[in-house]
Short mmCIF file of C-alpha atoms in Angstrom, two decimals:
data_model
loop_
_atom_site.label_atom_id
_atom_site.label_comp_id
_atom_site.label_asym_id
_atom_site.label_seq_id
_atom_site.Cartn_x
_atom_site.Cartn_y
_atom_site.Cartn_z
CA UNK R 9 12.58 158.56 15.66
CA UNK R 10 13.60 162.20 14.70
CA UNK R 11 15.35 162.61 18.05
CA UNK R 12 17.38 159.34 17.19
CA UNK R 13 18.28 160.83 13.86
CA UNK R 14 19.59 163.91 15.50
CA UNK R 15 21.60 161.81 17.92
CA UNK R 16 23.09 159.93 14.92
CA UNK R 17 24.06 163.32 13.30
CA UNK R 18 25.91 164.40 16.50
CA UNK R 19 27.59 160.95 16.97
CA UNK R 20 28.75 160.79 13.31
CA UNK R 21 30.14 164.27 13.47
CA UNK R 22 31.97 163.57 16.68
CA UNK R 23 33.40 160.35 15.21
CA UNK R 24 34.62 162.22 12.18
CA UNK R 25 36.01 165.23 13.86
CA UNK R 26 39.58 163.97 13.76
CA UNK R 27 39.35 164.18 10.07
CA UNK R 28 38.84 167.85 10.23
CA UNK R 29 42.26 168.47 11.86
CA UNK R 30 44.74 169.96 9.39
CA UNK R 31 41.99 171.14 6.99
CA UNK R 32 42.09 174.77 6.01
CA UNK R 33 39.06 176.83 5.19
CA UNK R 34 40.14 176.73 1.55
CA UNK R 35 39.89 172.94 1.59
CA UNK R 36 36.25 172.73 2.59
CA UNK R 37 33.61 171.79 0.04
CA UNK R 38 31.28 174.47 0.96
CA UNK R 39 29.94 176.79 -1.68
CA UNK R 40 33.23 178.14 -2.86
CA UNK R 41 34.42 174.55 -3.34
CA UNK R 42 32.37 174.07 -6.44
CA UNK R 43 34.53 172.95 -9.11
CA UNK R 44 37.63 174.46 -7.78
CA UNK R 45 39.76 171.26 -7.63
CA UNK R 46 39.22 169.94 -11.20
CA UNK R 47 38.13 166.28 -11.48
CA UNK R 48 39.20 165.25 -7.91
CA UNK R 49 35.59 163.88 -7.47
CA UNK R 50 32.75 163.29 -9.98
CA UNK R 51 30.79 166.40 -10.85
CA UNK R 52 33.50 168.86 -11.22
CA UNK R 53 33.07 169.43 -14.78
CA UNK R 54 29.39 170.10 -14.20
CA UNK R 55 30.29 172.74 -11.60
CA UNK R 56 32.85 174.42 -13.71
CA UNK R 57 30.33 174.77 -16.54
CA UNK R 58 27.79 176.11 -14.10
CA UNK R 59 30.16 178.71 -12.68
CA UNK R 60 31.32 179.81 -16.12
CA UNK R 61 27.73 180.40 -17.16
CA UNK R 62 26.69 182.41 -14.06
CA UNK R 63 27.32 185.95 -13.24
CA UNK R 64 26.58 188.45 -10.40
CA UNK R 65 23.19 189.61 -11.78
CA UNK R 66 21.86 192.89 -10.26
CA UNK R 67 24.45 192.80 -7.55
CA UNK R 68 23.51 189.35 -6.19
CA UNK R 69 25.29 185.97 -6.00
CA UNK R 70 23.62 183.24 -8.22
CA UNK R 71 21.52 180.84 -6.25
CA UNK R 72 22.81 177.34 -5.65
CA UNK R 73 21.54 174.57 -7.81
CA UNK R 74 18.27 172.87 -7.12
CA UNK R 75 18.82 169.18 -6.42
CA UNK R 76 16.32 166.37 -7.55
CA UNK R 77 15.85 162.77 -6.41
CA UNK R 78 19.08 162.58 -4.46
CA UNK R 79 19.50 158.96 -3.27
CA UNK R 80 22.95 158.79 -2.21
CA UNK R 81 26.24 160.82 -1.76
CA UNK R 82 27.11 160.00 -5.36
CA UNK R 83 23.95 161.71 -6.46
CA UNK R 84 24.75 164.81 -4.27
CA UNK R 85 28.22 165.24 -5.59
CA UNK R 86 27.22 164.86 -9.15
CA UNK R 87 24.30 167.40 -8.94
CA UNK R 88 26.24 169.92 -6.80
CA UNK R 89 29.64 169.58 -8.51
CA UNK R 90 31.30 169.97 -5.09
CA UNK R 91 34.97 168.97 -4.82
CA UNK R 92 36.94 168.00 -1.73
CA UNK R 93 40.55 168.57 -1.19
CA UNK R 94 41.33 165.19 0.59
CA UNK R 95 39.87 161.71 0.85
CA UNK R 96 39.69 162.47 4.58
CA UNK R 97 37.48 165.33 3.99
CA UNK R 98 35.32 163.46 1.49
CA UNK R 99 34.69 160.85 4.14
CA UNK R 100 33.78 163.50 6.60
CA UNK R 101 31.26 164.97 4.06
CA UNK R 102 29.76 161.68 3.21
CA UNK R 103 29.14 161.03 6.94
CA UNK R 104 27.51 164.37 7.54
CA UNK R 105 25.45 163.97 4.25
CA UNK R 106 24.25 160.42 5.40
CA UNK R 107 23.10 161.68 8.79
CA UNK R 108 21.24 164.36 7.07
CA UNK R 109 19.67 162.14 4.55
CA UNK R 110 18.47 159.92 7.37
CA UNK R 111 16.83 162.98 9.03
CA UNK R 112 15.10 163.96 5.81
CA UNK R 113 13.78 160.46 5.31
CA UNK R 114 12.49 160.08 8.87
CA UNK R 115 10.85 163.57 8.78
CA UNK R 116 9.24 162.97 5.50
CA UNK R 117 7.86 159.65 6.63
CA UNK R 118 6.06 161.56 9.40
CA UNK R 119 4.85 164.13 6.99
CA UNK R 120 3.34 161.29 4.79
CA UNK R 121 1.50 159.96 7.92
CA UNK R 122 0.05 163.39 8.54
CA UNK R 123 1.94 163.90 11.86
CA UNK R 124 4.14 166.74 10.45
CA UNK R 125 3.09 169.86 8.59
CA UNK R 126 6.41 170.35 6.57
CA UNK R 127 8.69 168.37 4.37
CA UNK R 128 12.50 168.30 4.18
CA UNK R 129 14.80 167.71 1.24
CA UNK R 130 18.35 167.04 0.60
CA UNK R 131 19.80 170.26 -0.79
CA UNK R 132 23.17 171.84 -1.40
CA UNK R 133 23.72 172.34 2.31
CA UNK R 134 23.35 168.64 3.37
CA UNK R 135 27.23 168.16 3.67
CA UNK R 136 27.82 171.12 5.96
CA UNK R 137 28.46 170.60 9.77
CA UNK R 138 26.48 172.52 12.17
CA UNK R 139 29.49 174.75 12.89
CA UNK R 140 29.66 175.57 9.23
CA UNK R 141 25.96 176.23 8.87
CA UNK R 142 26.16 178.62 11.83
CA UNK R 143 29.18 180.46 10.43
CA UNK R 144 28.06 180.65 6.85
CA UNK R 145 24.40 180.74 6.82
CA UNK R 146 23.34 182.73 9.96
CA UNK R 147 25.11 185.84 11.40
CA UNK R 148 22.49 187.48 13.89
CA UNK R 149 24.84 188.91 16.54
CA UNK R 150 23.93 191.55 19.24
CA UNK R 151 26.63 193.48 21.20
CA UNK R 152 26.77 196.11 23.94
CA UNK R 153 28.43 198.44 21.58
CA UNK R 154 25.81 198.13 19.02
CA UNK R 155 22.90 198.38 21.75
CA UNK R 156 24.31 201.70 22.92
CA UNK R 157 25.04 203.28 19.49
CA UNK R 158 21.54 202.33 18.11
CA UNK R 159 19.57 204.12 20.88
CA UNK R 160 19.64 207.44 19.10
CA UNK R 161 17.20 206.69 16.26
CA UNK R 162 15.37 203.72 17.87
CA UNK R 163 11.68 204.13 18.82
CA UNK R 164 8.90 201.79 19.99
CA UNK R 165 6.24 200.97 17.43
CA UNK R 166 2.75 201.94 18.45
CA UNK R 167 0.01 199.65 18.01
CA UNK R 168 -2.80 201.18 15.81
CA UNK R 169 -5.59 198.64 16.82
CA UNK R 170 -7.01 199.05 13.29
CA UNK R 171 -8.73 196.28 11.19
CA UNK R 172 -6.42 194.37 9.14
CA UNK R 173 -7.09 191.58 6.46
CA UNK R 174 -7.03 187.97 7.59
CA UNK R 175 -4.16 187.45 5.03
CA UNK R 176 -1.52 189.59 3.42
CA UNK R 177 1.47 189.13 1.35
CA UNK R 178 3.76 191.99 0.14
CA UNK R 179 4.94 189.80 -2.79
CA UNK R 180 1.46 189.97 -4.40
CA UNK R 181 1.76 193.84 -4.02
CA UNK R 182 5.16 194.08 -5.77
CA UNK R 183 6.91 195.12 -2.73
CA UNK R 184 9.51 192.36 -2.34
CA UNK R 185 12.75 191.98 -4.37
CA UNK R 186 13.90 188.46 -5.69
CA UNK R 187 15.26 186.11 -3.12
CA UNK R 188 19.03 186.62 -2.67
CA UNK R 189 21.91 184.19 -1.37
CA UNK R 190 24.39 185.15 1.21
CA UNK R 191 26.91 182.56 0.26
CA UNK R 192 29.52 181.70 2.87
CA UNK R 193 29.24 185.02 4.68
CA UNK R 194 27.53 185.37 7.91
CA UNK R 195 25.59 188.37 6.77
CA UNK R 196 21.87 187.41 7.14
CA UNK R 197 21.42 190.71 9.18
CA UNK R 198 22.25 192.66 6.05
CA UNK R 199 19.64 190.98 3.96
CA UNK R 200 16.87 191.37 6.51
CA UNK R 201 17.79 195.14 6.66
CA UNK R 202 17.85 195.70 2.86
CA UNK R 203 14.59 193.68 2.42
CA UNK R 204 12.80 195.82 5.11
CA UNK R 205 14.00 199.15 3.61
CA UNK R 206 13.10 197.99 0.11
CA UNK R 207 9.55 197.10 1.22
CA UNK R 208 9.00 200.23 3.05
CA UNK R 209 10.25 202.49 0.25
CA UNK R 210 7.87 200.61 -2.08
CA UNK R 211 4.96 201.19 0.21
CA UNK R 212 5.72 204.96 0.32
CA UNK R 213 6.77 205.66 -3.22
CA UNK R 214 5.54 202.77 -5.33
CA UNK R 215 9.14 202.21 -6.44
CA UNK R 216 10.97 199.00 -5.46
CA UNK R 217 14.82 199.55 -5.08
CA UNK R 218 17.23 196.72 -5.03
CA UNK R 219 19.60 197.75 -2.28
CA UNK R 220 23.20 196.76 -1.39
CA UNK R 221 24.06 194.28 1.43
CA UNK R 222 27.75 194.94 0.50
CA UNK R 223 27.45 198.45 1.50
CA UNK R 224 26.50 197.34 5.01
CA UNK R 225 29.04 194.61 5.25
CA UNK R 226 31.92 196.97 4.05
CA UNK R 227 31.08 200.15 5.75
CA UNK R 228 29.45 199.14 8.99
CA UNK R 229 32.03 199.00 11.86
CA UNK R 230 32.33 196.77 14.89
CA UNK R 231 32.10 199.84 17.26
CA UNK R 232 28.42 200.02 16.13
CA UNK R 233 27.85 196.42 16.29
CA UNK R 234 28.47 195.41 12.61
CA UNK R 235 31.21 193.03 11.81
CA UNK R 236 30.65 192.11 8.20
CA UNK R 237 30.73 188.30 7.62
CA UNK R 238 31.25 187.76 11.34
CA UNK R 239 27.69 188.88 12.19
CA UNK R 240 25.63 192.02 12.94
CA UNK R 241 22.06 192.93 13.84
CA UNK R 242 19.23 194.60 11.72
CA UNK R 243 18.64 197.44 14.32
CA UNK R 244 22.24 198.40 14.21
CA UNK R 245 22.15 198.33 10.45
CA UNK R 246 19.18 200.61 10.38
CA UNK R 247 21.01 203.05 12.59
CA UNK R 248 23.99 202.85 10.30
CA UNK R 249 21.92 203.61 7.23
CA UNK R 250 20.24 206.56 9.10
CA UNK R 251 23.66 208.00 9.95
CA UNK R 252 25.05 207.35 6.48
CA UNK R 253 22.02 209.17 5.03
CA UNK R 254 21.42 206.57 2.50
CA UNK R 255 22.19 203.00 1.17
CA UNK R 256 23.64 202.05 -2.13
CA UNK R 257 21.85 200.45 -4.99
CA UNK R 258 22.78 196.77 -5.24
CA UNK R 259 23.69 197.06 -9.06
CA UNK R 260 26.16 199.86 -8.14
CA UNK R 261 27.59 198.10 -5.14
CA UNK R 262 27.45 194.37 -5.77
CA UNK R 263 27.54 191.56 -3.44
CA UNK R 264 30.97 189.98 -2.96
CA UNK R 265 30.44 187.14 -0.25
CA UNK R 266 33.30 188.71 1.78
CA UNK R 267 34.12 191.97 3.57
CA UNK R 268 35.96 194.53 1.59
CA UNK R 269 36.92 198.22 1.90
CA UNK R 270 34.07 200.73 2.17
CA UNK R 271 33.30 202.25 -1.25
CA UNK R 272 30.18 204.22 -0.52
CA UNK R 273 29.47 207.54 -2.03
CA UNK R 274 26.22 209.57 -1.80
CA UNK R 275 25.68 209.34 -5.51
CA UNK R 276 25.31 205.41 -5.05
CA UNK R 277 22.35 205.87 -2.68
CA UNK R 278 18.98 204.30 -3.66
CA UNK R 279 17.07 204.97 -0.47
CA UNK R 280 17.12 206.87 2.79
CA UNK R 281 15.52 206.37 6.23
CA UNK R 282 15.18 208.53 9.22
CA UNK R 283 15.19 205.93 11.84
CA UNK R 284 13.63 202.68 12.88
CA UNK R 285 10.91 201.23 15.15
CA UNK R 286 10.81 198.01 17.22
CA UNK R 287 7.86 195.86 17.71
CA UNK R 288 7.09 195.00 21.44
CA UNK R 289 8.68 191.69 21.99
CA UNK R 290 6.26 188.68 21.46
CA UNK R 291 3.45 190.95 20.30
CA UNK R 292 2.34 189.12 17.08
CA UNK R 293 -0.74 191.12 16.81
CA UNK R 294 1.42 194.35 16.49
CA UNK R 295 3.49 192.42 13.96
CA UNK R 296 0.37 191.61 11.97
CA UNK R 297 -0.75 195.33 12.06
CA UNK R 298 2.72 196.55 11.03
CA UNK R 299 3.07 194.21 8.09
CA UNK R 300 -0.61 194.94 6.78
CA UNK R 301 -0.23 198.73 7.05
CA UNK R 302 3.50 199.65 6.69
CA UNK R 303 5.69 196.94 5.17
CA UNK R 304 7.73 193.90 5.86
CA UNK R 305 9.57 193.29 9.27
CA UNK R 306 13.14 192.38 9.79
CA UNK R 307 13.10 189.77 12.56
CA UNK R 308 15.22 187.08 14.23
CA UNK R 309 14.62 183.51 14.56
CA UNK R 310 16.48 180.38 15.98
CA UNK R 311 17.92 178.46 12.89
CA UNK R 312 18.86 174.91 13.40
CA UNK R 313 19.96 171.96 11.25
CA UNK R 314 16.57 170.84 10.08
CA UNK R 315 15.79 174.32 8.84
CA UNK R 316 18.77 174.16 6.40
CA UNK R 317 16.87 171.08 4.85
CA UNK R 318 13.41 172.63 4.77
CA UNK R 319 11.52 172.16 1.56
CA UNK R 320 7.94 173.24 1.99
CA UNK R 321 5.02 173.40 4.55
CA UNK R 322 4.56 175.17 7.86
CA UNK R 323 7.84 174.68 9.65
CA UNK R 324 6.77 173.43 13.01
CA UNK R 325 9.78 171.62 14.40
CA UNK R 326 9.46 171.90 18.29
CA UNK R 327 13.32 171.82 18.57
CA UNK R 328 13.19 175.37 17.06
CA UNK R 329 11.78 176.72 20.29
CA UNK R 330 14.66 175.42 22.49
CA UNK R 331 17.42 177.80 21.38
CA UNK R 332 18.25 181.50 21.25
CA UNK R 333 17.73 183.42 18.03
CA UNK R 334 20.75 183.46 15.76
CA UNK R 335 19.41 184.29 12.17
CA UNK R 336 17.86 187.35 10.68
CA UNK R 337 15.04 187.07 8.26
CA UNK R 338 12.31 189.21 6.61
CA UNK R 339 8.62 188.66 7.35
CA UNK R 340 6.65 189.70 4.20
CA UNK R 341 3.13 188.47 5.10
CA UNK R 342 0.89 186.06 6.83
CA UNK R 343 -1.92 183.62 6.21
CA UNK R 344 -3.83 180.50 7.31
CA UNK R 345 -3.71 176.99 5.82
CA UNK R 346 -6.01 174.09 7.16
CA UNK R 347 -6.68 176.20 10.29
CA UNK R 348 -3.04 176.78 10.85
CA UNK R 349 -2.00 180.50 11.02
CA UNK R 350 1.41 181.13 9.64
CA UNK R 351 4.06 183.84 8.89
CA UNK R 352 5.53 184.13 5.31
CA UNK R 353 9.27 184.48 5.74
CA UNK R 354 11.83 185.44 3.04
CA UNK R 355 15.22 183.90 3.65
CA UNK R 356 18.64 184.63 2.18
CA UNK R 357 19.71 181.11 1.17
CA UNK R 358 18.78 181.26 -2.52
CA UNK R 359 15.67 180.22 -4.53
CA UNK R 360 16.63 176.45 -4.61
CA UNK R 361 15.98 176.30 -0.93
CA UNK R 362 12.46 176.04 0.83
CA UNK R 363 9.40 177.45 -1.11
CA UNK R 364 11.46 179.18 -3.78
CA UNK R 365 13.54 180.79 -1.07
CA UNK R 366 10.67 181.33 1.51
CA UNK R 367 9.40 179.43 4.52
CA UNK R 368 6.45 179.49 6.68
CA UNK R 369 6.38 179.58 10.49
CA UNK R 370 3.40 178.95 12.83
CA UNK R 371 1.74 182.28 13.82
CA UNK R 372 0.53 183.16 17.29
CA UNK R 373 3.02 180.97 19.14
CA UNK R 374 6.33 182.91 18.94
CA UNK R 375 7.72 179.90 16.99
CA UNK R 376 11.38 179.81 16.61
CA UNK R 377 11.42 183.20 18.55
CA UNK R 378 9.95 184.98 15.41
CA UNK R 379 8.36 187.67 17.49
CA UNK R 380 11.22 188.36 19.95
CA UNK R 381 13.08 190.83 17.83
CA UNK R 382 11.17 192.57 14.99
CA UNK R 383 11.84 196.11 13.59
CA UNK R 384 11.15 198.17 10.60
CA UNK R 385 12.77 201.32 9.02
CA UNK R 386 11.01 204.68 9.12
CA UNK R 387 10.94 206.13 5.63
#
């Protein structure tokens, strides 16, 4: 049934593709489309009021709204306040939404029967095509230039073979900043990087800085593998921070949801690192030891459409094991529920998504490629 829903998603998108022709990026509903076309569709006034009442707090974008009991596209538009430039685009969005709603309903029926360990939900991302999801909400991108330039300060993490607790969560220790939102910028790599540095600085100093993703987006260059909203990789970002000899505080260098000119100065710095270490690929015991003794890990996963609709539980969609990693996240802990071991993962899609911005992945199975690319800063 779920495979049939996925086929319906692909078919509906293919049938509606002609409607995309002639639309510019400014016409898309997306996140930037909230309320920007007045009363073109219902909900615009709600969006305008929301936007007027929100500000970039502590250098972060406000989280998208939390949707409740969405039964149809009208509910979706009313609660999100999204606007669409043309009737053709609205038709496209409604088709994408309907296919995603069918996927949510089918998956949640399996959850109610006890054959799935996670729930999905209609959220603010439900009208995004897969191409838009990949462009706006992922951004993990490796390059030959980045691999070469990041060799200087890269080292292999050494297994300690020390006893560690059966469960651990850096949130309970106070070592994790609030969940952030990357907006329409493919900058997940920058959030994984700041989150890891924040956590490791906390472990060493007892102080938790809120660090600037925008500093990485603006100042990182393509010749070191960092392309702003067009993608990057956490290891290259660790190398960049090492060479820059610091990373700005988020409040002093706030997030813009786009690439801008570099404004970093040393007096803006809120943390420094001396290099970074990588976990041996697929070694989840080494991941566990590093998290329990050192701090959170910046890792890569394969993100697919069902992940954008995740609500709660241990995300065990087997389709997640069939693609290459494309999204950077932060692993902040681990635990066990009903005999199922899991990782606790901080995402950069806002607090209205998932378990207040987090999701859990099966542990011990390299699920979604979680153990293929993990690293941490040396502070």
